[in-house]
Coordinates of C-alpha atoms and ligand atoms in Angstrom, one line a residue:
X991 CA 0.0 0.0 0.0
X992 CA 2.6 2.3 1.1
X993 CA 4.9 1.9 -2.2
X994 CA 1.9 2.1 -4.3
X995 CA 0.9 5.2 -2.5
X996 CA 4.9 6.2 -2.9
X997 CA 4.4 5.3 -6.6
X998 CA 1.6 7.5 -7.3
X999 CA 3.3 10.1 -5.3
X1000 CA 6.6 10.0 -7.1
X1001 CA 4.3 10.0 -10.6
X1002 CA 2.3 13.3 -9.6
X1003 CA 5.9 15.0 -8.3
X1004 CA 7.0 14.1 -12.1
X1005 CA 4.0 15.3 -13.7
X1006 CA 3.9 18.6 -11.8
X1007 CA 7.8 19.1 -12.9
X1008 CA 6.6 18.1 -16.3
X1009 CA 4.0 20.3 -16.4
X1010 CA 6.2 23.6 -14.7
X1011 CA 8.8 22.9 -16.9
X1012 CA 6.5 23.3 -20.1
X1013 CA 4.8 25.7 -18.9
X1014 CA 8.1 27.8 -18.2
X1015 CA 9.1 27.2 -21.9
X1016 CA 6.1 28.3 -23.5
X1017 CA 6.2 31.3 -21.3
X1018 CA 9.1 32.7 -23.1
X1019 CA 10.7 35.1 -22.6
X1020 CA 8.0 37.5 -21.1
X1021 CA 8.1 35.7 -18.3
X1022 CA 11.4 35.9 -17.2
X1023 CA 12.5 36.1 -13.5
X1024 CA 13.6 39.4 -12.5
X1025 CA 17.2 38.1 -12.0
X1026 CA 17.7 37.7 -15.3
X1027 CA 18.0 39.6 -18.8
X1028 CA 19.8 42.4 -19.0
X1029 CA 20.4 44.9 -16.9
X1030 CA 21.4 48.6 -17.1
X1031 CA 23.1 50.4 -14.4
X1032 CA 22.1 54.3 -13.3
X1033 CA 23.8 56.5 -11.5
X1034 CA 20.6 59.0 -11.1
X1035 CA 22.7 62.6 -10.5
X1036 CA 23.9 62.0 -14.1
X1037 CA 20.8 60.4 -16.4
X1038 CA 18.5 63.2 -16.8
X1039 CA 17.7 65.8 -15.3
X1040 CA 13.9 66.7 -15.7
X1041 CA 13.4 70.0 -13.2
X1042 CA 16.2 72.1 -14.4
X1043 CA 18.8 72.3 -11.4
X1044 CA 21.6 70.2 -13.8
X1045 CA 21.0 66.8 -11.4
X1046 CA 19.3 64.2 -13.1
X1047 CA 16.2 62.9 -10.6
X1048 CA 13.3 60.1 -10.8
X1049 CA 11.6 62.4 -13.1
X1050 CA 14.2 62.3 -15.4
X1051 CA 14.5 58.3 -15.3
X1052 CA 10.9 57.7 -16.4
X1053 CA 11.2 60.0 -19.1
X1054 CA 14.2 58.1 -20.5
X1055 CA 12.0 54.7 -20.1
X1056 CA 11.0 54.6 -23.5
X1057 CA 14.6 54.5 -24.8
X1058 CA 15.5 51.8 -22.4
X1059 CA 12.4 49.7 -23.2
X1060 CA 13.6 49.9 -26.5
X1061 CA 17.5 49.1 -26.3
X1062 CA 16.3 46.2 -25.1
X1063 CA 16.9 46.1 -21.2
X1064 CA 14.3 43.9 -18.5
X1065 CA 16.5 45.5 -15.2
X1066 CA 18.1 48.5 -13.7
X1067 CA 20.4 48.8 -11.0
X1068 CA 19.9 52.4 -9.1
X1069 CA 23.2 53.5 -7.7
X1070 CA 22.5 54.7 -3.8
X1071 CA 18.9 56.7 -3.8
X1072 CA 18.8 57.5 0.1
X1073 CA 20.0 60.7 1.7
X1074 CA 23.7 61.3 1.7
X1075 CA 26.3 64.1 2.7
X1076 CA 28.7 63.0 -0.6
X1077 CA 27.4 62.7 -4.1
X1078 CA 28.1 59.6 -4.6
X1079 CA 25.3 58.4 -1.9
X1080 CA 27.7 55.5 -0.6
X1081 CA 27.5 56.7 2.3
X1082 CA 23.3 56.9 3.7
X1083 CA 22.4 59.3 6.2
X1084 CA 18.7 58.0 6.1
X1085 CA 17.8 54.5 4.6
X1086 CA 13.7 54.9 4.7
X1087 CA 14.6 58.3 2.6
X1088 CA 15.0 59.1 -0.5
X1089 CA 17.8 61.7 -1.7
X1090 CA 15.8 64.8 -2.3
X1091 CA 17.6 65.9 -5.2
X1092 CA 16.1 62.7 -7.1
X1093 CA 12.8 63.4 -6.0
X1094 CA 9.7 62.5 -3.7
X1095 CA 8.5 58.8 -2.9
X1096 CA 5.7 59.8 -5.3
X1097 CA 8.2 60.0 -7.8
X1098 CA 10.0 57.4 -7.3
X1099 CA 7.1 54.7 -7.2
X1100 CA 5.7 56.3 -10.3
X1101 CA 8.9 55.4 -11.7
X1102 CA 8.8 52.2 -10.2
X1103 CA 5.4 51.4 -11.2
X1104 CA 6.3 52.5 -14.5
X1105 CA 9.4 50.4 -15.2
X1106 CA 7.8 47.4 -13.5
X1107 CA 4.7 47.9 -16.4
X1108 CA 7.2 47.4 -19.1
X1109 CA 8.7 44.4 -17.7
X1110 CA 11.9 46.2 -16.4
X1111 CA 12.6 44.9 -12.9
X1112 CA 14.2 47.7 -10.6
X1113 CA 17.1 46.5 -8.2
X1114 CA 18.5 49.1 -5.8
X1115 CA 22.1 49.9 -4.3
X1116 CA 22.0 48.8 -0.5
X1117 CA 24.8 49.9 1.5
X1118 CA 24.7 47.6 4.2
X1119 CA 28.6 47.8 5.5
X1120 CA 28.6 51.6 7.0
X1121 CA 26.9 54.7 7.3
X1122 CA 27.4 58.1 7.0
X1123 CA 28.8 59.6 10.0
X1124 CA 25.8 62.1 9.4
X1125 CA 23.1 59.2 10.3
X1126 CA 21.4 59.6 13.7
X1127 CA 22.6 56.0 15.0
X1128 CA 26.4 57.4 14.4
X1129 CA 25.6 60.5 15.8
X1130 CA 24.2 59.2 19.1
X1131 CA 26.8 56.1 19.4
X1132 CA 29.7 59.1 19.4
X1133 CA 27.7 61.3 21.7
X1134 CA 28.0 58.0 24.3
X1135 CA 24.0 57.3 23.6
X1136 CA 24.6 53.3 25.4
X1137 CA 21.2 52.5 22.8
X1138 CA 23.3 53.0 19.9
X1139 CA 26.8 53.0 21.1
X1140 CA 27.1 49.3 19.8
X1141 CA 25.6 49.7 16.7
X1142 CA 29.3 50.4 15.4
X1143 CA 32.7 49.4 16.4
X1144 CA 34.6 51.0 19.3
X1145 CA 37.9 50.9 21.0
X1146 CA 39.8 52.6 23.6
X1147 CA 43.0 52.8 21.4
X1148 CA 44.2 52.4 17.5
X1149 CA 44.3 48.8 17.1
X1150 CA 46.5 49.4 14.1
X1151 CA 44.1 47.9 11.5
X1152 CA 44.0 49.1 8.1
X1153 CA 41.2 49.4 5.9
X1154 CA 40.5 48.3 1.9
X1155 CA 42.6 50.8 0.7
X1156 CA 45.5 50.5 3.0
X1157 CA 45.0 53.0 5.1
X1158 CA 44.3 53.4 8.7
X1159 CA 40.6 51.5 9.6
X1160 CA 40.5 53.4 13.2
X1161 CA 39.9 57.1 13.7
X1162 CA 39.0 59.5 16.5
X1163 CA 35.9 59.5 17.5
X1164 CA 34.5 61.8 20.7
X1165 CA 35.3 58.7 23.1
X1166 CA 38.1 56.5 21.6
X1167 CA 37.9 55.2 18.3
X1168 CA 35.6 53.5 15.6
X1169 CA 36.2 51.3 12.8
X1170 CA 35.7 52.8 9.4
X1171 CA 37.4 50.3 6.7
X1172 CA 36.8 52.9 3.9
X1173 CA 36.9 56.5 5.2
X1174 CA 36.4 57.9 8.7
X1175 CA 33.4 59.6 6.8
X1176 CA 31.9 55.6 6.5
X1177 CA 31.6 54.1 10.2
X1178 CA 31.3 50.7 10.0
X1179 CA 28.1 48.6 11.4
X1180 CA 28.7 46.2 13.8
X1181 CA 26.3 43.1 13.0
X1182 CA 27.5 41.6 16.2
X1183 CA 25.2 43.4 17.4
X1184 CA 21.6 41.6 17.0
X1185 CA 19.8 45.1 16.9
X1186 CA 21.7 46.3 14.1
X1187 CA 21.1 43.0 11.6
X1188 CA 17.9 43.2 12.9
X1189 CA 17.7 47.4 12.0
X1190 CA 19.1 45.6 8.2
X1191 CA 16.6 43.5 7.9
X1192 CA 13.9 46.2 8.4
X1193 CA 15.5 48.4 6.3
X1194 CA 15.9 45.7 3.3
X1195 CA 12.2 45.0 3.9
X1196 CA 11.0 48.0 4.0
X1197 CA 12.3 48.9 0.1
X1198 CA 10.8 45.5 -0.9
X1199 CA 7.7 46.0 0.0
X1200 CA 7.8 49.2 -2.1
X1201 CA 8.2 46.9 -4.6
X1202 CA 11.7 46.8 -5.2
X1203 CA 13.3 43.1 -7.2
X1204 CA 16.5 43.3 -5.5
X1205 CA 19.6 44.5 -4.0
X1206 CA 23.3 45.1 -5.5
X1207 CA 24.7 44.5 -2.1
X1208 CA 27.9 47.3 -1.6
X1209 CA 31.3 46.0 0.1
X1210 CA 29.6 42.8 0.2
X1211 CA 32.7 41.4 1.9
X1212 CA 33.4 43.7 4.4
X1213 CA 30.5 43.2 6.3
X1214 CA 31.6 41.5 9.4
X1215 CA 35.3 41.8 10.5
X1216 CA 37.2 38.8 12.7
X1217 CA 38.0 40.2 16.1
X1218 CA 41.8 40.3 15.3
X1219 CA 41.8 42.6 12.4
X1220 CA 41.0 40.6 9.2
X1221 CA 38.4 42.4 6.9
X1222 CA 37.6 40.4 3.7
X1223 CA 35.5 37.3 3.9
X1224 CA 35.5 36.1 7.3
X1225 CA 33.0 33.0 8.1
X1226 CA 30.8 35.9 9.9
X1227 CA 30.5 37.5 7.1
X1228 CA 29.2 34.7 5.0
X1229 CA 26.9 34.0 7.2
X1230 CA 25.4 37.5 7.4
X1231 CA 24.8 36.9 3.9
X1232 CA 23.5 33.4 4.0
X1233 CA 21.1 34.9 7.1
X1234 CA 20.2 38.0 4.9
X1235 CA 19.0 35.9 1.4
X1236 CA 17.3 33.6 3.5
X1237 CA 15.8 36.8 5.0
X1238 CA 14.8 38.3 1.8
X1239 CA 13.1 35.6 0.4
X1240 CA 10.7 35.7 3.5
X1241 CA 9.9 38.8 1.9
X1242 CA 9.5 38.3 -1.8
X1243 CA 11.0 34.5 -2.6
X1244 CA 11.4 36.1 -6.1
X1245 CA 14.0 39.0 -4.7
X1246 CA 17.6 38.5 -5.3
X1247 CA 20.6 39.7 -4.2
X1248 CA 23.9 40.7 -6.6
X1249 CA 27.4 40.8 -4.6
X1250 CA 29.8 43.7 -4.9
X1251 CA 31.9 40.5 -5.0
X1252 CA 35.1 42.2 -6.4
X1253 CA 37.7 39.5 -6.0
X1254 CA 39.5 36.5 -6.7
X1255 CA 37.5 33.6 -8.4
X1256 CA 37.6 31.2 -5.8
X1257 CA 36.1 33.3 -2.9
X1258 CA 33.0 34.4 -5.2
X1259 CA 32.3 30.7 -5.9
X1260 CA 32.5 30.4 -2.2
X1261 CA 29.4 32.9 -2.0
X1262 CA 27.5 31.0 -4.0
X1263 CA 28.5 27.7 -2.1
X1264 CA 28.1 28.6 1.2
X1265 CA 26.3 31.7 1.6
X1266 CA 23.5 30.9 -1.2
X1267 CA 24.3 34.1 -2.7
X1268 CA 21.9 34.5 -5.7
X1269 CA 24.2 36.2 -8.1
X1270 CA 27.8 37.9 -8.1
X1271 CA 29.6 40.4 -10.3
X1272 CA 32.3 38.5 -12.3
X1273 CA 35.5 40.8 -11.8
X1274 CA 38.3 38.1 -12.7
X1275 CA 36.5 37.8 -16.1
X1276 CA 36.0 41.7 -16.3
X1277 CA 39.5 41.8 -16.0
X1278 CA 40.4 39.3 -18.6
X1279 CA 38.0 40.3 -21.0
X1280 CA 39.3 44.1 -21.0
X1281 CA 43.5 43.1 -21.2
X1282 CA 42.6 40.3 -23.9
X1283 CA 41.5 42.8 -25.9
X1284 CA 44.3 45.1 -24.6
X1285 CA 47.1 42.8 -25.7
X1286 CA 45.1 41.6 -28.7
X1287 CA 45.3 37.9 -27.1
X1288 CA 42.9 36.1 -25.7
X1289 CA 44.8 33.4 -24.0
X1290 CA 43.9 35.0 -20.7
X1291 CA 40.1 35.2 -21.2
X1292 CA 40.0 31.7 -22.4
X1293 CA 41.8 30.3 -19.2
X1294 CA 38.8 31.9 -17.1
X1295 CA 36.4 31.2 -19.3
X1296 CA 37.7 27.6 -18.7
X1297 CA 38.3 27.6 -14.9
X1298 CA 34.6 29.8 -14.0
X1299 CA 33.0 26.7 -15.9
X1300 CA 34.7 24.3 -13.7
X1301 CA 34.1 26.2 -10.6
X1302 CA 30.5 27.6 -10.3
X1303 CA 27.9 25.6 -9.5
X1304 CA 25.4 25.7 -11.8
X1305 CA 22.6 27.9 -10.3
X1306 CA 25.2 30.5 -9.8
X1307 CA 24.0 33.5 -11.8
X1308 CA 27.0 35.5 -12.5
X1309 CA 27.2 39.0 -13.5
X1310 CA 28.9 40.0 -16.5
X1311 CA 30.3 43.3 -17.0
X1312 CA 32.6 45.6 -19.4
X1313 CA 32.1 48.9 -17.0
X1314 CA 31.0 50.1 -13.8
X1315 CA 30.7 53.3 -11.9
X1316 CA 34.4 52.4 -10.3
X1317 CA 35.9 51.6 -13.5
X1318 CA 37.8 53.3 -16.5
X1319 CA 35.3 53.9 -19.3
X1320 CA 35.7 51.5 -22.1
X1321 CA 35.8 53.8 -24.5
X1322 CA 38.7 54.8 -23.0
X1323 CA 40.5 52.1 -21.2
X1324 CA 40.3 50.3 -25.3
X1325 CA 41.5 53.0 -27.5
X1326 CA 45.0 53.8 -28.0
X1327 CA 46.0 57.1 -29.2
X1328 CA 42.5 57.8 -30.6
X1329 CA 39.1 56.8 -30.1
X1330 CA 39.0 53.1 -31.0
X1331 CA 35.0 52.2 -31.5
X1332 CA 35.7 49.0 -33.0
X1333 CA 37.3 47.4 -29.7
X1334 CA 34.2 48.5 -27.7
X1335 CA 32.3 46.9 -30.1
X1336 CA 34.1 43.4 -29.5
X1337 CA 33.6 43.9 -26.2
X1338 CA 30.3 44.4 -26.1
X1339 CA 29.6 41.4 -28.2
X1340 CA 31.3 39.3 -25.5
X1341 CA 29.7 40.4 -22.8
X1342 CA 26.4 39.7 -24.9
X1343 CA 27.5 36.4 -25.7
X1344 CA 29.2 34.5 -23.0
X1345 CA 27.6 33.2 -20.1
X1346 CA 26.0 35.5 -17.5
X1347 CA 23.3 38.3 -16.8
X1348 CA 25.1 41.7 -18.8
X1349 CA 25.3 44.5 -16.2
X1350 CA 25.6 47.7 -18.8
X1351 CA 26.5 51.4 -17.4
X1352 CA 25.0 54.4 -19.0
X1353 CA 26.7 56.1 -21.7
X1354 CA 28.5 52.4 -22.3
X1355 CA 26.2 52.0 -25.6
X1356 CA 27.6 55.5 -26.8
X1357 CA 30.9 55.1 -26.0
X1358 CA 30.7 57.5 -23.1
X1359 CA 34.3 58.0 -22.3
X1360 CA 36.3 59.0 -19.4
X1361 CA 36.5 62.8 -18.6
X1362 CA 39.8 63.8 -17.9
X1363 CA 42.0 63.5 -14.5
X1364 CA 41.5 60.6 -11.9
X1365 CA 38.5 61.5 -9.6
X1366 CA 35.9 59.1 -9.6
X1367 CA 33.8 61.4 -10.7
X1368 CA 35.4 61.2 -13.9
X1369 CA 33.8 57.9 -14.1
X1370 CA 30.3 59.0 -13.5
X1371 CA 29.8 62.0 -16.2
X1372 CA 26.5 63.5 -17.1
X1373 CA 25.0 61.3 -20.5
X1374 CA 24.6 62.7 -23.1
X1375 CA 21.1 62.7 -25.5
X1376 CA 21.3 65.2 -28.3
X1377 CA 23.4 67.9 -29.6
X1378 CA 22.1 71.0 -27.8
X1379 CA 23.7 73.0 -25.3
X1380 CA 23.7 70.9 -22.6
X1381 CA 23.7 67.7 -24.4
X1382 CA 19.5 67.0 -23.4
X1383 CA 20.5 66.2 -20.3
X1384 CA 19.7 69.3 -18.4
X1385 CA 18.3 72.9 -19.8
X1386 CA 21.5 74.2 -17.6
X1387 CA 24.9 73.6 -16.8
X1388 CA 25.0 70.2 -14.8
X1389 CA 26.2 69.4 -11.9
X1390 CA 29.7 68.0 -13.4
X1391 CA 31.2 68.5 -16.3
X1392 CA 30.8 66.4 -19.6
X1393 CA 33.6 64.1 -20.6
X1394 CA 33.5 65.1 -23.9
X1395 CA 32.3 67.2 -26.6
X1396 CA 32.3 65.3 -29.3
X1397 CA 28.8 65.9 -31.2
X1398 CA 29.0 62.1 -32.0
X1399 CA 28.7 60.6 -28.6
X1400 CA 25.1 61.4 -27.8
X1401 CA 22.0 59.3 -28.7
X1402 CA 20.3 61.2 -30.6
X1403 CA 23.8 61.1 -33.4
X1404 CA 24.0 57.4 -32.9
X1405 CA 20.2 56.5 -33.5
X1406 CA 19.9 56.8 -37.2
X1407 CA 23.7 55.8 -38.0
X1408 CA 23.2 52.0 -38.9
X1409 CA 27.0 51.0 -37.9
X1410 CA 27.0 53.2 -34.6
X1411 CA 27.8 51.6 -31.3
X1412 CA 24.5 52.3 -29.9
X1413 CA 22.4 50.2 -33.2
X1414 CA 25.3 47.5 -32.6
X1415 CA 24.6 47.5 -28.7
X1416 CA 20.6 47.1 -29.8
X1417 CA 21.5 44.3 -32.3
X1418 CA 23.2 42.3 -29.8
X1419 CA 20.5 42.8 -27.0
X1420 CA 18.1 41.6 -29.3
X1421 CA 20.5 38.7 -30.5
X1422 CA 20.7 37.8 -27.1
X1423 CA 16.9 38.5 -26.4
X1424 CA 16.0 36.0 -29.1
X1425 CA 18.8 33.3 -28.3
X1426 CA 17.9 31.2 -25.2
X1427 CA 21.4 29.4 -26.0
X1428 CA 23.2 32.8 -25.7
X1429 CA 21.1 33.1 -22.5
X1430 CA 21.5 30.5 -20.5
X1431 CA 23.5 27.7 -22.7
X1432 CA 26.7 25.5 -21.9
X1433 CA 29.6 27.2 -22.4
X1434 CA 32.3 25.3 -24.1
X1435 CA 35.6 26.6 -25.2
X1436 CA 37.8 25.5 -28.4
X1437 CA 40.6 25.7 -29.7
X1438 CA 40.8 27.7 -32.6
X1439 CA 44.4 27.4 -33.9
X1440 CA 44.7 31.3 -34.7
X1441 CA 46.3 33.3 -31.6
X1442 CA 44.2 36.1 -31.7
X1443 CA 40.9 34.5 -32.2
X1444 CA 38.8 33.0 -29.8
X1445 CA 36.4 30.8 -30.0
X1446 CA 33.7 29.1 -28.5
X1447 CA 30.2 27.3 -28.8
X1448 CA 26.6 28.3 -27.1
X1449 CA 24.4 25.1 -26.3
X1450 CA 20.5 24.5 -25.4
X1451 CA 18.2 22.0 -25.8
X1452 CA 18.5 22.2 -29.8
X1453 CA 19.8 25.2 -30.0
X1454 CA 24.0 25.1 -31.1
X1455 CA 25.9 28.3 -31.6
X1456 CA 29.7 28.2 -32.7
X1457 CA 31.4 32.0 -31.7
X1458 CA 34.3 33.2 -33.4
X1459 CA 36.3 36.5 -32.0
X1460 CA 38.8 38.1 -33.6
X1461 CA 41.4 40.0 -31.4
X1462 CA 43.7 41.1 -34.0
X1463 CA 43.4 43.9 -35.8
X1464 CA 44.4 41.8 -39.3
X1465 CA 41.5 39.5 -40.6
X1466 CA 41.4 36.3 -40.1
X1467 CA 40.7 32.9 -42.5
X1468 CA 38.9 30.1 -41.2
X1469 CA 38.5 27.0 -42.5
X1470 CA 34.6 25.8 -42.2
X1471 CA 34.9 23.2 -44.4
X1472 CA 35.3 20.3 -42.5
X1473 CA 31.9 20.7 -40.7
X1474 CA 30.3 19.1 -43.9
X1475 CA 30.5 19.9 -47.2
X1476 CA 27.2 21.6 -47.6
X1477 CA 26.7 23.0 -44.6
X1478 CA 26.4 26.8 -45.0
X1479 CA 25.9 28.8 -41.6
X1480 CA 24.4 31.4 -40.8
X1481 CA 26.2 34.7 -39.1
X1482 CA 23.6 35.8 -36.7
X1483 CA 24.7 39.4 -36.2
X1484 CA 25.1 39.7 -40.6
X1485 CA 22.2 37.2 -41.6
X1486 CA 24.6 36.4 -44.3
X1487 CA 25.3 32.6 -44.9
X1488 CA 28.9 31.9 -44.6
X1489 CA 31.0 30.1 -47.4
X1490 CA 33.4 27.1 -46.0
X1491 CA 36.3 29.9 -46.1
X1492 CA 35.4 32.5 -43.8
X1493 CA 37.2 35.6 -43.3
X1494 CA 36.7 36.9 -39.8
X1495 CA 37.3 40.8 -39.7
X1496 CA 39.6 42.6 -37.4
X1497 CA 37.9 42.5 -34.0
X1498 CA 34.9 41.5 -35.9
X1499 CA 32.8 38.9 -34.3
X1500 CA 30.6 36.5 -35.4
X1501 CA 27.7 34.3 -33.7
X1502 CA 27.1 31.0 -36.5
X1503 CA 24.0 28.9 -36.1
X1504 CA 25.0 25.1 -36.0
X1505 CA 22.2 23.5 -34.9
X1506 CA 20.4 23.2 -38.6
X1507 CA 20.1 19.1 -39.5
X1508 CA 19.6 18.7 -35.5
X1509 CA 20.0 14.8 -36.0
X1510 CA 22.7 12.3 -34.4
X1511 CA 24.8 12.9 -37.5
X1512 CA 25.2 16.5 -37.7
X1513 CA 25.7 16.6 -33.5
X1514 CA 28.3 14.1 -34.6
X1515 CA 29.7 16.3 -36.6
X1516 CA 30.1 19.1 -34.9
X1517 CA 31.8 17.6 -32.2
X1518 CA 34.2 16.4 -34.8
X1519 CA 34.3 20.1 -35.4
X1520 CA 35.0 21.0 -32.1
X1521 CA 38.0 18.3 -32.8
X1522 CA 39.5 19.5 -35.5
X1523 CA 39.5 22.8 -33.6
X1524 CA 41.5 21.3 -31.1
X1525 CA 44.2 20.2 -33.5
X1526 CA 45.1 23.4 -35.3
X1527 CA 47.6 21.3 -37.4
X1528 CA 44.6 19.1 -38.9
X1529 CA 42.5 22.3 -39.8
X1530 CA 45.9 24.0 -41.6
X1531 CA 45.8 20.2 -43.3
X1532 CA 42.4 20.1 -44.9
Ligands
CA123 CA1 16.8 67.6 -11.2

C-alpha cells in the first residue's frame, strides 16, 4: 500500500515538474524572472535631469524609459537613492529616505510602477557595511547614547588595522575610536550586534515592500570583521549573507541579491556555495575580457572562461560586466591614441555572448568616455542625449562636467547611423533577447588554432551556436569546411550565410547557427568540429 501510494506520489511530483517545466518554456521570454535579462546600471545625478537644477532625478528616469524599453533592457540597478552628505550616496544618512535631489516617494514609485509595467525589474544599491557619520545611530553612538553606542565598532586605542585601501581603519571618535574600513566619513556597522542585523533586515524590507526586485549588495565582503583585524571574507560575514537571502526571500521569494563581489575567483564561488548568494559580479573575467583585448590575445580570457565553468555551480548566476561606476570607461581604457569604437564593439559582443546576466553602465552604448583627471567622478559623467547646449541632459549647466564634446557621442547622433555603437549595442541585445542558448547555454571553449581569435560554442536544448572573435586587428581565414561539405551557416549578427572559407574581420565577431540538420549525424559532426578545432595542425591540413 505504502509503495503504491509512494508510486503514485513519485508519478504526480513528475508530472507537476513536467507540467512547470513546459509551462516555463512556452512562457518565453515575457516571463522571465527578474534576475535575469539584462540589466542597465544608473547613477541617477547624471541620467537626466527633468526639473532644471543640472541633477538628473526620478523624473528624469521615467522619461528616459521609453529609450531603455527599446535598447532592449528587463532591469536596472539604481546606484545609492537614500540621503547622503557625498554625491556619490555610498554613504546613507537616512535609509527609509529618499535623496531629495532625485525626487519625492511619489516620484520614485511612479517610476517604479512605471518600469515594472514594461517588464523592467528595478534593483537598488543597498549599502549595508557603514553609514554616514551624518546618520542619527552614528551621531548618538559618538555622543555615548549606550542604545546606539554598539551599533558600530569601538575601542579605547588604535588597534592598528588598516582598511580596503590601506589606510588606517580606526579614527577619532569623541570617546576613543571606531572602525571605518573605507573613510572615517563611513563608520562601519557592527552586525555583532543583533539590533543592528535586525535594523538591516527592516531596512531591506522596507524597500521590498515598495516593490523593489532586488539589492546590489555594496562592500559585500566587508560586512563583518574577525575580532583580530581581518576584513575580507571572514566566516561571519558569510553567514550574514547566507542569514540576509534567507531573510529576503521571507519577503518576496522572487527577490535576489547581486554581490559587490570584487575579487578572486575562488572566494566568489564560495558565496555561492556557502552563503546561497543568488548572483555575483564577475570581476576576474572583467578583468580578462578588457586586457585580452588590450594585448590583442585572448589566452587569458580563455583560461577563465575555462576555470569559471569548472568552478560555479550551476545555479550560480553571474554577472557579467565591461564597466562600472568604479571603472575606467571603455571607451577609453580600449583606444590607443585615438578613439577606438571598433574594440568596444568586440567587447560588447562578448559580454552579450558569453555566459552571464550583462550589467551595462550608461553612456557604455555611446561610447561615453572618461572625462579627464582621476576622480571618480570622472567615471560617472553627465549622459549625453542630443546635440544641444547641454547635451538633453539638463536645460543648464550640470552638476559636473561632460567628458567630452564630441557631437558624435550622444544618442540622438548614434540613432539613425546604422554601424553606430548604440544600433550595434541594440542588435546584440536583441540577438541575445531571441537566443535562449546565448542566454542560459553551456559554455564550451575550443581551440581555434589562430592566436588572436577566440572561440567558443553556445548550447541549449536544440539550439547550437559556434562564436568566433577576432582579437587582431588583421583579418582572419577560417577553415569551415570540415563541418560538412554543404553545410552553410548562418552569421547571426550579418544574416549572411557563410561560405566554407570565412574571413573573420579585425575584432569583428561572429555568432554562427550550427544547430540546422539537428539529428545524431550532424551533433556528430560538430563535435568532430570542435576536434578538429583542437588540433590546429589538422585544420591548416584540410
Ligand atoms: Ca533635477
Amino acid at each position: 500500500m505504502n509503495n503504491v501510494s509512494n508510486a503514485i506520489k513519485k508519478l504526480l511530483k513528475t508530472l507537476l515538474f513536467l507540467s512547470l517545466f513546459l509551462s516555463f518554456i512556452a512562457l518565453g521570454q515575457s516571463e522571465r524572472q527578474p534576475s535575469e535579462g539584462i540589466y542597465y546600471e544608473i547613477f541617477v545625478r547624471s541620467f537626466q535631469d527633468s526639473d532644471g537644477d543640472g541633477i538628473g532625478d526620478f523624473q528624469g528616469i521615467i522619461q528616459r524609459l521609453d529609450y531603455l524599453e527599446d535598447l532592449g533592457i528587463s532591469g536596472i540597478w539604481l546606484m545609492p537613492i537614500h540621503p547622503s552628505p557625498n554625491y556619490h550616496g555610498y554613504d546613507v544618512s537616512d535609509y527609509y529616505a529618499l535623496n531629495p535631489d532625485y525626487g519625492t516617494m511619489a516620484d520614485f514609485q511612479k517610476f517604479l510602477d512605471e518600469a515594472q509595467a514594461r517588464g523592467i525589474s528595478v534593483i537598488i544599491d543597498l549599502v549595508v557595511n557603514h553609514s554616514s557619520v551624518e546618520h542619527p545611530w552614528f551621531k548618538a553612538a559618538n555622543a555615548g547614547d549606550p542604545q546606539y553606542r554598539d551599533y558600530y565598532l569601538w575601542s579605547e586605542t588604535d588597534l592598528g588595522w588598516r582598511g580596503v585601501s590601506g589606510a588606517p581603519a580606526w579614527h577619532q571618535g569623541r570617546d576613543g575610536y571606531y572602525l571605518g574600513l573605507f573613510w572615517s566619513g563611513m563608520p562601519d556597522l557592527n552586525y555583532r550586534n543583533p539590533a543592528v542585523v535586525e535594523k538591516m533586515n527592516d531596512i531591506a524590507k522596507f524597500w521590498l515592500e515598495l516593490g523593489v526586485d532586488g539589492f546590489r549588495v555594496d562592500a559585500i565582503q566587508h560586512i563583518v570583521e574577525s575580532e583580530d583585524g581581518l576584513i575580507r571574507n571572514t566566516p561571519d560575514n558569510l553567514a550574514w549573507v547566507r542569514n540576509f537571502e534567507a531573510f529576503i526571500k521571507t519577503v518576496n521569494p522572487q527577490a535576489f541579491i547581486v554581490g559587490e563581489t570584487w575579487t578572486d575567483s575562488d572566494t566568489i564561488v564560495k558565496y555561492h556555495q556557502e552563503a546561497n548568494l543568488d548572483m555575483s559580479f564577475n570581476y576576474p573575467l572583467f578583468d580578462a575580457l578588457i586586457s585580452s583585448i588590450q594585448k590583442r590575445n585572448p589566452s587569458n580570457l580563455k583560461f577563465v572562461l575555462e576555470q569559471d565553468e569548472q568552478l560555479y555551480p550551476s545555479n550560480a548566476l553571474r554577472g557579467i560586466f565591461i564597466s562600472n561606476h568604479d571603472q575606467i570607461r571603455p571607451a577609453t581604457s580600449l583606444s590607443f591614441l585615438k578613439p577606438d569604437p571598433q574594440r568596444s564593439k568586440l567587447a560588447a559582443a562578448l559580454m552579450f555572448t558569453l555566459p552571464g546576466i550583462p550589467f551595462m553602465y550608461y553612456g557604455e552604448e555611446i561610447g561615453l568616455p572618461n572625462g579627464p583627471g582621476d576622480r571618480d567622478e570622472e567615471k560617472r559623467t553627465p549622459m549625453r542625449w542630443n546635440e544641444d547646449e547641454y547635451a538633453g541632459f539638463s536645460s543648464v549647466e550640470p552638476w559636473y562636467s561632460f567628458s567630452t564634446e564630441d557631437p558624435g557621442i550622444s544618442v540622438a547622433a548614434q540613432q539613425n547611423r546604422p554601424d553606430s555603437l548604440l544600433n550595434w549595442y541594440k542588435q546584440l541585445i536583441a540577438l541575445r533577447n531571441t537566443n535562449p542558448a546565448l542566454e542560459r547555454g553551456k559554455l564550451t571553449v575550443l581551440e581555434s588554432g589562430e592566436r588572436s581569435v577566440l572561440a567558443f560554442s553556445r548550447e541549449l536544448n536544440e539550439q547550437r551556436l559556434l562564436i568566433l572573435a577576432n582579437f587582431a586587428s588583421s583579418a582572419k581565414e577560417i577553415d569551415l569546411s570540415t563541418l560538412t561539405e554543404t553545410f552553410l551557416p548562418r552569421d547571426l549578427l550579418s544574416g549572411n550565410m557563410q561560405p566554407d572559407k570565412l574571413s573573420l574581420p579585425p575584432l569583428g565577431l561572429m555568432v554562427l547557427d550550427v544547430s540546422s540538420e539537428l539529428d545524431t549525424a550532424a551533433a556528430s559532426k560538430y563535435v568532430q568540429f570542435a576536434r578538429v578545432w583542437a588540433a590546429p595542425d589538422i585544420l591548416l591540413g584540410q
